[in-house]
XYZ file of C-alpha atoms in Angstrom:
255
model
C -16.442 -3.830 -6.880
C -13.075 -3.256 -8.180
C -11.221 0.020 -8.676
C -13.126 3.238 -9.370
C -12.380 6.794 -9.825
C -14.289 9.984 -9.058
C -13.835 13.812 -8.992
C -15.467 15.122 -5.868
C -13.686 18.351 -5.797
C -12.129 20.645 -8.184
C -8.391 19.386 -8.553
C -8.667 16.343 -6.722
C -9.298 12.863 -7.976
C -10.225 9.692 -5.744
C -9.126 6.267 -6.517
C -11.261 3.786 -4.391
C -10.283 0.041 -4.100
C -13.275 -2.280 -3.310
C -12.643 -6.013 -3.130
C -14.619 -7.684 -0.658
C -14.457 -9.110 1.779
C -11.013 -7.819 3.037
C -9.574 -5.865 0.134
C -6.893 -8.755 -0.685
C -6.288 -7.814 -4.312
C -6.024 -10.413 -7.036
C -3.344 -10.080 -9.752
C -5.637 -7.966 -12.143
C -6.534 -5.528 -9.092
C -3.044 -4.526 -8.669
C -2.692 -3.809 -12.361
C -6.134 -1.793 -12.331
C -5.071 0.179 -9.277
C -1.845 0.964 -11.095
C -3.574 2.039 -14.146
C -6.212 4.220 -12.289
C -3.419 6.183 -10.119
C -1.273 6.680 -13.021
C -4.108 8.056 -15.320
C -5.437 10.342 -12.406
C -1.863 11.826 -12.073
C -1.658 12.339 -15.954
C -4.888 14.330 -15.893
C -3.879 18.027 -16.362
C -6.778 18.960 -14.243
C -5.915 16.983 -11.313
C -3.440 18.433 -8.572
C -4.001 15.769 -6.014
C -5.134 12.069 -5.775
C -6.706 10.576 -2.590
C -6.262 6.779 -2.372
C -9.396 5.328 -0.408
C -10.840 1.890 0.218
C -14.339 0.427 0.952
C -15.209 -2.070 3.377
C -13.563 -3.631 6.517
C -9.890 -2.250 5.816
C -7.910 -0.444 3.604
C -5.871 -3.442 2.326
C -5.032 -6.925 3.198
C -2.390 -7.412 0.674
C -2.468 -9.922 -2.057
C -5.369 -12.447 -2.524
C -3.411 -15.705 -1.340
C -6.460 -18.039 -2.100
C -5.814 -16.964 -5.815
C -1.964 -18.010 -5.614
C -2.988 -21.267 -4.063
C -5.675 -22.455 -6.529
C -3.487 -21.410 -9.529
C -1.351 -23.903 -10.858
C 2.427 -23.055 -11.327
C 3.878 -19.776 -10.596
C 1.768 -17.624 -12.683
C -0.339 -16.125 -9.951
C 2.829 -15.519 -7.801
C 4.738 -13.830 -10.816
C 1.704 -11.736 -11.458
C 0.985 -10.750 -7.885
C 4.780 -9.747 -7.594
C 4.684 -7.876 -11.053
C 1.267 -6.268 -10.094
C 2.444 -4.887 -6.738
C 5.423 -3.406 -8.147
C 3.408 -1.548 -10.688
C 0.696 -0.566 -8.139
C 3.449 0.558 -5.647
C 5.384 2.390 -8.272
C 2.219 4.183 -9.613
C 1.613 5.738 -6.257
C 5.240 6.816 -5.985
C 5.553 7.989 -9.387
C 2.350 9.611 -9.772
C 2.817 12.998 -11.153
C 0.723 14.691 -8.311
C 0.707 14.339 -4.716
C -1.253 11.110 -3.348
C -2.831 11.271 -0.044
C -3.847 7.814 1.412
C -6.969 7.472 3.607
C -6.488 4.616 5.889
C -9.045 2.707 7.953
C -9.128 -0.599 9.606
C -6.237 -3.063 8.594
C -3.338 -1.816 6.175
C -1.198 -5.072 5.858
C 1.358 -6.400 3.282
C 0.854 -4.808 0.085
C -1.069 -1.910 1.767
C 2.089 -0.973 3.352
C 3.792 -0.889 -0.079
C 0.847 1.647 -1.198
C 0.895 3.915 1.982
C 4.616 3.820 2.286
C 4.936 5.297 -1.337
C 2.211 7.828 -0.632
C 3.023 11.390 -0.056
C 0.681 11.868 2.963
C -1.511 9.715 5.168
C -4.490 10.324 7.066
C -5.743 7.506 9.142
C -8.589 6.484 11.296
C -8.350 5.772 15.155
C -8.930 2.057 14.239
C -6.322 1.797 11.630
C -3.402 -0.785 12.022
C -0.380 -1.147 9.851
C 2.120 -3.988 9.599
C 3.688 -6.916 7.493
C 2.692 -10.339 8.254
C 4.898 -11.400 5.342
C 6.819 -14.158 7.331
C 3.492 -15.708 8.544
C 2.500 -15.853 4.789
C 5.743 -17.337 3.420
C 6.664 -14.103 1.591
C 9.209 -11.233 1.728
C 8.878 -7.712 0.681
C 7.768 -4.163 1.410
C 10.300 -3.668 4.165
C 11.250 -0.847 1.763
C 7.992 0.827 2.455
C 7.635 0.069 6.109
C 11.186 1.720 6.432
C 9.440 5.005 5.212
C 6.894 4.880 8.020
C 9.025 3.759 10.994
C 12.737 4.163 12.293
C 15.046 1.445 11.009
C 15.082 -0.756 14.183
C 11.492 -0.746 14.820
C 10.886 -1.847 11.269
C 13.139 -4.575 11.881
C 11.500 -5.786 14.829
C 7.855 -5.340 13.194
C 9.139 -7.294 10.107
C 10.616 -10.156 12.127
C 7.603 -10.493 14.714
C 4.855 -9.794 12.002
C 3.430 -7.275 14.581
C 1.305 -4.396 13.812
C 1.467 -0.766 14.906
C -1.676 1.600 15.450
C -2.090 4.815 13.592
C -1.553 6.952 16.711
C 1.901 5.249 17.022
C 2.771 6.120 13.389
C 1.377 9.645 13.935
C 4.047 10.036 17.126
C 6.668 8.965 14.532
C 5.481 11.744 11.961
C 4.479 9.478 9.142
C 0.938 9.929 9.633
C -0.620 13.683 9.120
C -3.772 13.100 11.312
C -5.736 10.467 13.084
C -9.355 11.012 13.124
C -12.534 9.023 14.265
C -13.583 6.636 11.551
C -16.556 8.672 10.414
C -14.178 11.813 9.774
C -11.733 9.978 7.762
C -13.058 10.866 4.230
C -13.681 14.619 5.091
C -10.145 14.850 6.763
C -8.299 13.403 3.768
C -10.374 15.524 1.335
C -9.476 18.554 3.590
C -5.916 17.977 3.173
C -6.038 17.142 -0.524
C -7.916 20.268 -1.211
C -5.337 22.363 0.653
C -2.639 20.673 -1.737
C -4.948 21.205 -4.780
C -5.150 24.768 -4.188
C -1.407 25.120 -5.324
C -0.274 25.679 -8.879
C -0.701 22.275 -10.802
C 2.808 22.945 -12.680
C 4.773 23.732 -9.602
C 3.026 20.571 -7.594
C 4.448 18.387 -10.412
C 7.625 19.963 -10.292
C 7.964 19.607 -6.387
C 6.921 15.913 -6.523
C 9.531 15.250 -9.046
C 12.113 17.044 -7.074
C 11.244 15.410 -3.943
C 11.405 11.987 -5.501
C 14.643 13.011 -6.932
C 16.280 13.531 -3.706
C 14.909 10.517 -1.802
C 18.089 8.383 -0.217
C 16.642 5.123 -1.429
C 15.494 4.166 -4.779
C 12.167 2.517 -3.746
C 11.411 0.705 -7.030
C 14.978 -1.205 -7.092
C 15.015 -1.535 -3.341
C 11.535 -3.456 -3.394
C 12.524 -5.424 -6.683
C 15.529 -6.677 -4.858
C 13.290 -7.869 -1.812
C 11.117 -9.616 -4.177
C 13.992 -11.918 -5.318
C 13.902 -13.491 -1.970
C 10.223 -14.213 -2.227
C 11.074 -16.372 -5.278
C 13.945 -18.014 -3.387
C 11.488 -18.689 -0.564
C 8.960 -20.240 -3.076
C 11.491 -22.318 -4.930
C 12.392 -23.820 -1.242
C 8.905 -24.990 -0.767
C 8.445 -23.276 2.310
C 6.162 -20.450 0.996
C 3.481 -22.888 -0.191
C 3.612 -24.705 3.038
C 2.557 -21.122 4.949
C 0.203 -20.213 2.303
C -1.614 -23.390 2.537
C -1.967 -23.151 6.291
C -3.274 -19.547 5.950
C -5.830 -20.349 3.358
C -7.034 -23.210 5.507
C -7.383 -21.224 8.511
C -9.116 -18.448 6.602
C -11.643 -20.598 4.665
C -14.183 -17.856 4.769
C -12.107 -15.053 3.759
C -9.917 -13.776 0.813
C -6.582 -13.602 2.918
C -4.008 -11.085 2.327
C -0.175 -10.237 3.203
C 1.946 -10.198 -0.083
């Protein structure tokens, strides 16, 4: 349980997330993920990082139960800062990051895959931002990297999800494969990337980030300000309390 790192192939580092039952990450989990991705990218022997998850889905966002059982705003602030660090770690990773997505990819999961360099998904994967249903805001920055602008807005306002196949049609998912083939499909792409020169890959990653039209770190930080405003208004607690009450047997997500 937690965040682990493995090196199954030369030049490839796999960072795996495992927070049962639904991979809704606690505050510390986001920081652990950020540290693991940064360390993998900084290793001169690594030329590609694969981000995976164990369990029912790739990522269910933040652990809302942790927020609601913690007095004051410490968990909220920690979650916002932890998500910021984890998303930035993926974006700033010195080498390309391939996200291998299965099941649900919600809330903070969108922040991770939206900042990844490539996405391989299983046929059962779904992607979305249930933020408005959880009393939160954020990660529209990253959803906008996956779908066109008007679709992003519609998905955000409705809290609907889209399938891996739909994202494939938009060009943001590299391959869609049966669940049992996901790991090998992601590793196949990672090995192809890792076959390139390590220095050139690092230069390419820096160059591509440098020509992005949107500063994802600043854009996401701007969004987070409205999450705090929603909390100060009291509306966020009402929605989070209702969510926790409806999911008493799970560790709910959707930061």
